[in-house]
Amino acid sequence: LTPATSFAIVSNHWVLAWAGLELSMMITLLLLQKPKTPRSNEATIKYFITQTIASTMMLAAAMVNFIYNGTWSITQLDNELSTTMAIISLALKMGAAPVHFWLPEVLQGSPLPAAIIITTWQKIAT
């Protein structure tokens, strides 16, 4: 989990940051699925679906930024549409206030170590 998070933090390229966040998501999925109960299965599926939507939106923001700026650099985020899409996708990944609908349900169905990772470490990665 630590290498994936640090990979996402230090990257200056859209695709590399996305890959780091995806690695972090896959590791968290394994932690959520550890107790084989119906609640953990439901929490894992909800987490996977919301994180996939956010990742797709982040890739779309990167594509829009590339179309308008011609670069894959995160630091050159000049287009209003790509900036808005990136902020919304990162807020969805973090479970921030307007798009936090998935967070209570996932935390309720997950074991305590996975819930701690979702509420703390995932915020650092994003």
PDB file of C-alpha atoms in Angstrom:
ATOM      1  CA  LEU A   1       0.000   0.000   0.000  1.00  0.00           C
ATOM      2  CA  THR A   2       2.844   2.386   0.795  1.00  0.00           C
ATOM      3  CA  PRO A   3       4.624   2.081  -2.589  1.00  0.00           C
ATOM      4  CA  ALA A   4       1.366   2.602  -4.493  1.00  0.00           C
ATOM      5  CA  THR A   5       0.521   5.685  -2.455  1.00  0.00           C
ATOM      6  CA  SER A   6       3.981   7.202  -2.780  1.00  0.00           C
ATOM      7  CA  PHE A   7       3.904   6.413  -6.511  1.00  0.00           C
ATOM      8  CA  ALA A   8       0.663   8.398  -6.829  1.00  0.00           C
ATOM      9  CA  ILE A   9       1.959  11.290  -4.722  1.00  0.00           C
ATOM     10  CA  VAL A  10       5.297  11.888  -6.455  1.00  0.00           C
ATOM     11  CA  SER A  11       4.144  11.437 -10.043  1.00  0.00           C
ATOM     12  CA  ASN A  12       3.936  14.441 -12.339  1.00  0.00           C
ATOM     13  CA  HIS A  13       2.175  12.571 -15.132  1.00  0.00           C
ATOM     14  CA  TRP A  14      -1.576  11.927 -15.294  1.00  0.00           C
ATOM     15  CA  VAL A  15      -1.303   8.267 -16.228  1.00  0.00           C
ATOM     16  CA  LEU A  16       1.300   7.499 -13.564  1.00  0.00           C
ATOM     17  CA  ALA A  17      -0.799   9.158 -10.861  1.00  0.00           C
ATOM     18  CA  TRP A  18      -3.813   7.198 -12.060  1.00  0.00           C
ATOM     19  CA  ALA A  19      -1.821   3.951 -11.950  1.00  0.00           C
ATOM     20  CA  GLY A  20      -0.719   4.656  -8.380  1.00  0.00           C
ATOM     21  CA  LEU A  21      -4.288   5.337  -7.282  1.00  0.00           C
ATOM     22  CA  GLU A  22      -5.481   2.167  -9.020  1.00  0.00           C
ATOM     23  CA  LEU A  23      -2.830   0.061  -7.291  1.00  0.00           C
ATOM     24  CA  SER A  24      -3.902   1.532  -3.979  1.00  0.00           C
ATOM     25  CA  MET A  25      -7.533   0.727  -4.792  1.00  0.00           C
ATOM     26  CA  MET A  26      -6.751  -2.897  -5.672  1.00  0.00           C
ATOM     27  CA  ILE A  27      -4.872  -3.427  -2.417  1.00  0.00           C
ATOM     28  CA  THR A  28      -7.744  -1.888  -0.452  1.00  0.00           C
ATOM     29  CA  LEU A  29     -10.178  -4.201  -2.247  1.00  0.00           C
ATOM     30  CA  LEU A  30      -8.218  -7.181  -0.961  1.00  0.00           C
ATOM     31  CA  LEU A  31      -8.375  -5.808   2.576  1.00  0.00           C
ATOM     32  CA  LEU A  32     -12.121  -5.227   2.330  1.00  0.00           C
ATOM     33  CA  GLN A  33     -12.758  -8.762   1.103  1.00  0.00           C
ATOM     34  CA  LYS A  34     -10.769 -10.459   3.864  1.00  0.00           C
ATOM     35  CA  PRO A  35     -13.711 -11.709   5.968  1.00  0.00           C
ATOM     36  CA  LYS A  36     -15.975 -13.603   3.578  1.00  0.00           C
ATOM     37  CA  THR A  37     -19.330 -12.253   4.748  1.00  0.00           C
ATOM     38  CA  PRO A  38     -22.246 -10.851   2.737  1.00  0.00           C
ATOM     39  CA  ARG A  39     -21.670  -7.405   4.292  1.00  0.00           C
ATOM     40  CA  SER A  40     -18.026  -7.333   3.275  1.00  0.00           C
ATOM     41  CA  ASN A  41     -18.959  -8.514  -0.223  1.00  0.00           C
ATOM     42  CA  GLU A  42     -21.463  -5.663  -0.534  1.00  0.00           C
ATOM     43  CA  ALA A  43     -18.946  -3.142   0.815  1.00  0.00           C
ATOM     44  CA  THR A  44     -16.303  -4.379  -1.615  1.00  0.00           C
ATOM     45  CA  ILE A  45     -18.637  -4.111  -4.597  1.00  0.00           C
ATOM     46  CA  LYS A  46     -19.770  -0.590  -3.621  1.00  0.00           C
ATOM     47  CA  TYR A  47     -16.172   0.498  -3.099  1.00  0.00           C
ATOM     48  CA  PHE A  48     -15.099  -0.984  -6.432  1.00  0.00           C
ATOM     49  CA  ILE A  49     -17.944   0.632  -8.386  1.00  0.00           C
ATOM     50  CA  THR A  50     -17.459   4.116  -6.924  1.00  0.00           C
ATOM     51  CA  GLN A  51     -13.685   3.995  -7.283  1.00  0.00           C
ATOM     52  CA  THR A  52     -14.016   2.803 -10.876  1.00  0.00           C
ATOM     53  CA  ILE A  53     -16.362   5.685 -11.687  1.00  0.00           C
ATOM     54  CA  ALA A  54     -13.920   8.143 -10.109  1.00  0.00           C
ATOM     55  CA  SER A  55     -10.977   6.619 -11.977  1.00  0.00           C
ATOM     56  CA  THR A  56     -12.822   6.811 -15.274  1.00  0.00           C
ATOM     57  CA  MET A  57     -13.660  10.438 -14.602  1.00  0.00           C
ATOM     58  CA  MET A  58     -10.019  11.152 -13.771  1.00  0.00           C
ATOM     59  CA  LEU A  59      -8.872   9.582 -17.039  1.00  0.00           C
ATOM     60  CA  ALA A  60     -11.470  11.643 -18.902  1.00  0.00           C
ATOM     61  CA  ALA A  61     -10.128  14.784 -17.209  1.00  0.00           C
ATOM     62  CA  ALA A  62      -6.613  13.823 -18.281  1.00  0.00           C
ATOM     63  CA  MET A  63      -7.779  13.290 -21.861  1.00  0.00           C
ATOM     64  CA  VAL A  64      -9.566  16.655 -21.964  1.00  0.00           C
ATOM     65  CA  ASN A  65      -6.462  18.312 -20.534  1.00  0.00           C
ATOM     66  CA  PHE A  66      -4.312  16.611 -23.176  1.00  0.00           C
ATOM     67  CA  ILE A  67      -6.650  17.691 -25.976  1.00  0.00           C
ATOM     68  CA  TYR A  68      -6.572  21.346 -24.892  1.00  0.00           C
ATOM     69  CA  ASN A  69      -2.962  21.652 -23.678  1.00  0.00           C
ATOM     70  CA  GLY A  70      -1.127  18.910 -25.553  1.00  0.00           C
ATOM     71  CA  THR A  71       0.617  17.661 -22.426  1.00  0.00           C
ATOM     72  CA  TRP A  72       0.111  14.927 -19.828  1.00  0.00           C
ATOM     73  CA  SER A  73       1.601  16.997 -16.997  1.00  0.00           C
ATOM     74  CA  ILE A  74      -0.533  17.424 -13.894  1.00  0.00           C
ATOM     75  CA  THR A  75       0.943  20.854 -13.226  1.00  0.00           C
ATOM     76  CA  GLN A  76      -0.477  22.321 -16.448  1.00  0.00           C
ATOM     77  CA  LEU A  77      -4.149  21.982 -15.619  1.00  0.00           C
ATOM     78  CA  ASP A  78      -5.430  25.114 -17.360  1.00  0.00           C
ATOM     79  CA  ASN A  79      -8.747  24.008 -18.810  1.00  0.00           C
ATOM     80  CA  GLU A  80     -11.833  24.666 -16.676  1.00  0.00           C
ATOM     81  CA  LEU A  81     -13.597  21.452 -17.701  1.00  0.00           C
ATOM     82  CA  SER A  82     -10.639  19.201 -16.947  1.00  0.00           C
ATOM     83  CA  THR A  83     -10.029  20.971 -13.637  1.00  0.00           C
ATOM     84  CA  THR A  84     -13.641  20.483 -12.577  1.00  0.00           C
ATOM     85  CA  MET A  85     -13.631  16.842 -13.635  1.00  0.00           C
ATOM     86  CA  ALA A  86     -10.370  16.184 -11.780  1.00  0.00           C
ATOM     87  CA  ILE A  87     -11.635  17.824  -8.588  1.00  0.00           C
ATOM     88  CA  ILE A  88     -14.901  15.890  -8.670  1.00  0.00           C
ATOM     89  CA  SER A  89     -13.125  12.595  -9.332  1.00  0.00           C
ATOM     90  CA  LEU A  90     -10.658  13.139  -6.490  1.00  0.00           C
ATOM     91  CA  ALA A  91     -13.496  14.158  -4.160  1.00  0.00           C
ATOM     92  CA  LEU A  92     -15.340  10.969  -5.084  1.00  0.00           C
ATOM     93  CA  LYS A  93     -12.221   8.891  -4.440  1.00  0.00           C
ATOM     94  CA  MET A  94     -11.733  10.527  -1.039  1.00  0.00           C
ATOM     95  CA  GLY A  95     -15.371  10.454  -0.024  1.00  0.00           C
ATOM     96  CA  ALA A  96     -15.526  14.241   0.374  1.00  0.00           C
ATOM     97  CA  ALA A  97     -18.725  16.048   1.318  1.00  0.00           C
ATOM     98  CA  PRO A  98     -20.868  16.378  -1.816  1.00  0.00           C
ATOM     99  CA  VAL A  99     -20.047  12.909  -3.133  1.00  0.00           C
ATOM    100  CA  HIS A 100     -19.644  10.909   0.072  1.00  0.00           C
ATOM    101  CA  PHE A 101     -22.738   8.727  -0.427  1.00  0.00           C
ATOM    102  CA  TRP A 102     -20.683   5.525  -0.628  1.00  0.00           C
ATOM    103  CA  LEU A 103     -18.413   6.041   2.384  1.00  0.00           C
ATOM    104  CA  PRO A 104     -20.749   5.219   5.337  1.00  0.00           C
ATOM    105  CA  GLU A 105     -22.039   2.058   3.688  1.00  0.00           C
ATOM    106  CA  VAL A 106     -18.562   0.807   2.818  1.00  0.00           C
ATOM    107  CA  LEU A 107     -17.221   1.573   6.296  1.00  0.00           C
ATOM    108  CA  GLN A 108     -20.165  -0.198   7.900  1.00  0.00           C
ATOM    109  CA  GLY A 109     -19.502  -3.412   5.997  1.00  0.00           C
ATOM    110  CA  SER A 110     -15.725  -3.436   6.224  1.00  0.00           C
ATOM    111  CA  PRO A 111     -13.447  -4.767   8.976  1.00  0.00           C
ATOM    112  CA  LEU A 112     -11.792  -2.241  11.279  1.00  0.00           C
ATOM    113  CA  PRO A 113      -8.276  -2.286   9.709  1.00  0.00           C
ATOM    114  CA  ALA A 114      -9.714  -1.723   6.241  1.00  0.00           C
ATOM    115  CA  ALA A 115     -11.990   1.049   7.547  1.00  0.00           C
ATOM    116  CA  ILE A 116      -9.007   2.780   9.132  1.00  0.00           C
ATOM    117  CA  ILE A 117      -7.085   2.576   5.856  1.00  0.00           C
ATOM    118  CA  ILE A 118     -10.037   3.942   3.881  1.00  0.00           C
ATOM    119  CA  THR A 119     -10.579   6.859   6.261  1.00  0.00           C
ATOM    120  CA  THR A 120      -6.910   7.852   6.605  1.00  0.00           C
ATOM    121  CA  TRP A 121      -4.423   6.392   4.139  1.00  0.00           C
ATOM    122  CA  GLN A 122      -6.674   6.780   1.116  1.00  0.00           C
ATOM    123  CA  LYS A 123      -6.968  10.520   1.808  1.00  0.00           C
ATOM    124  CA  ILE A 124      -3.176  10.792   1.765  1.00  0.00           C
ATOM    125  CA  ALA A 125      -2.973   9.028  -1.599  1.00  0.00           C
ATOM    126  CA  THR A 126      -5.535  11.331  -3.175  1.00  0.00           C
TER     127      THR A 126
END
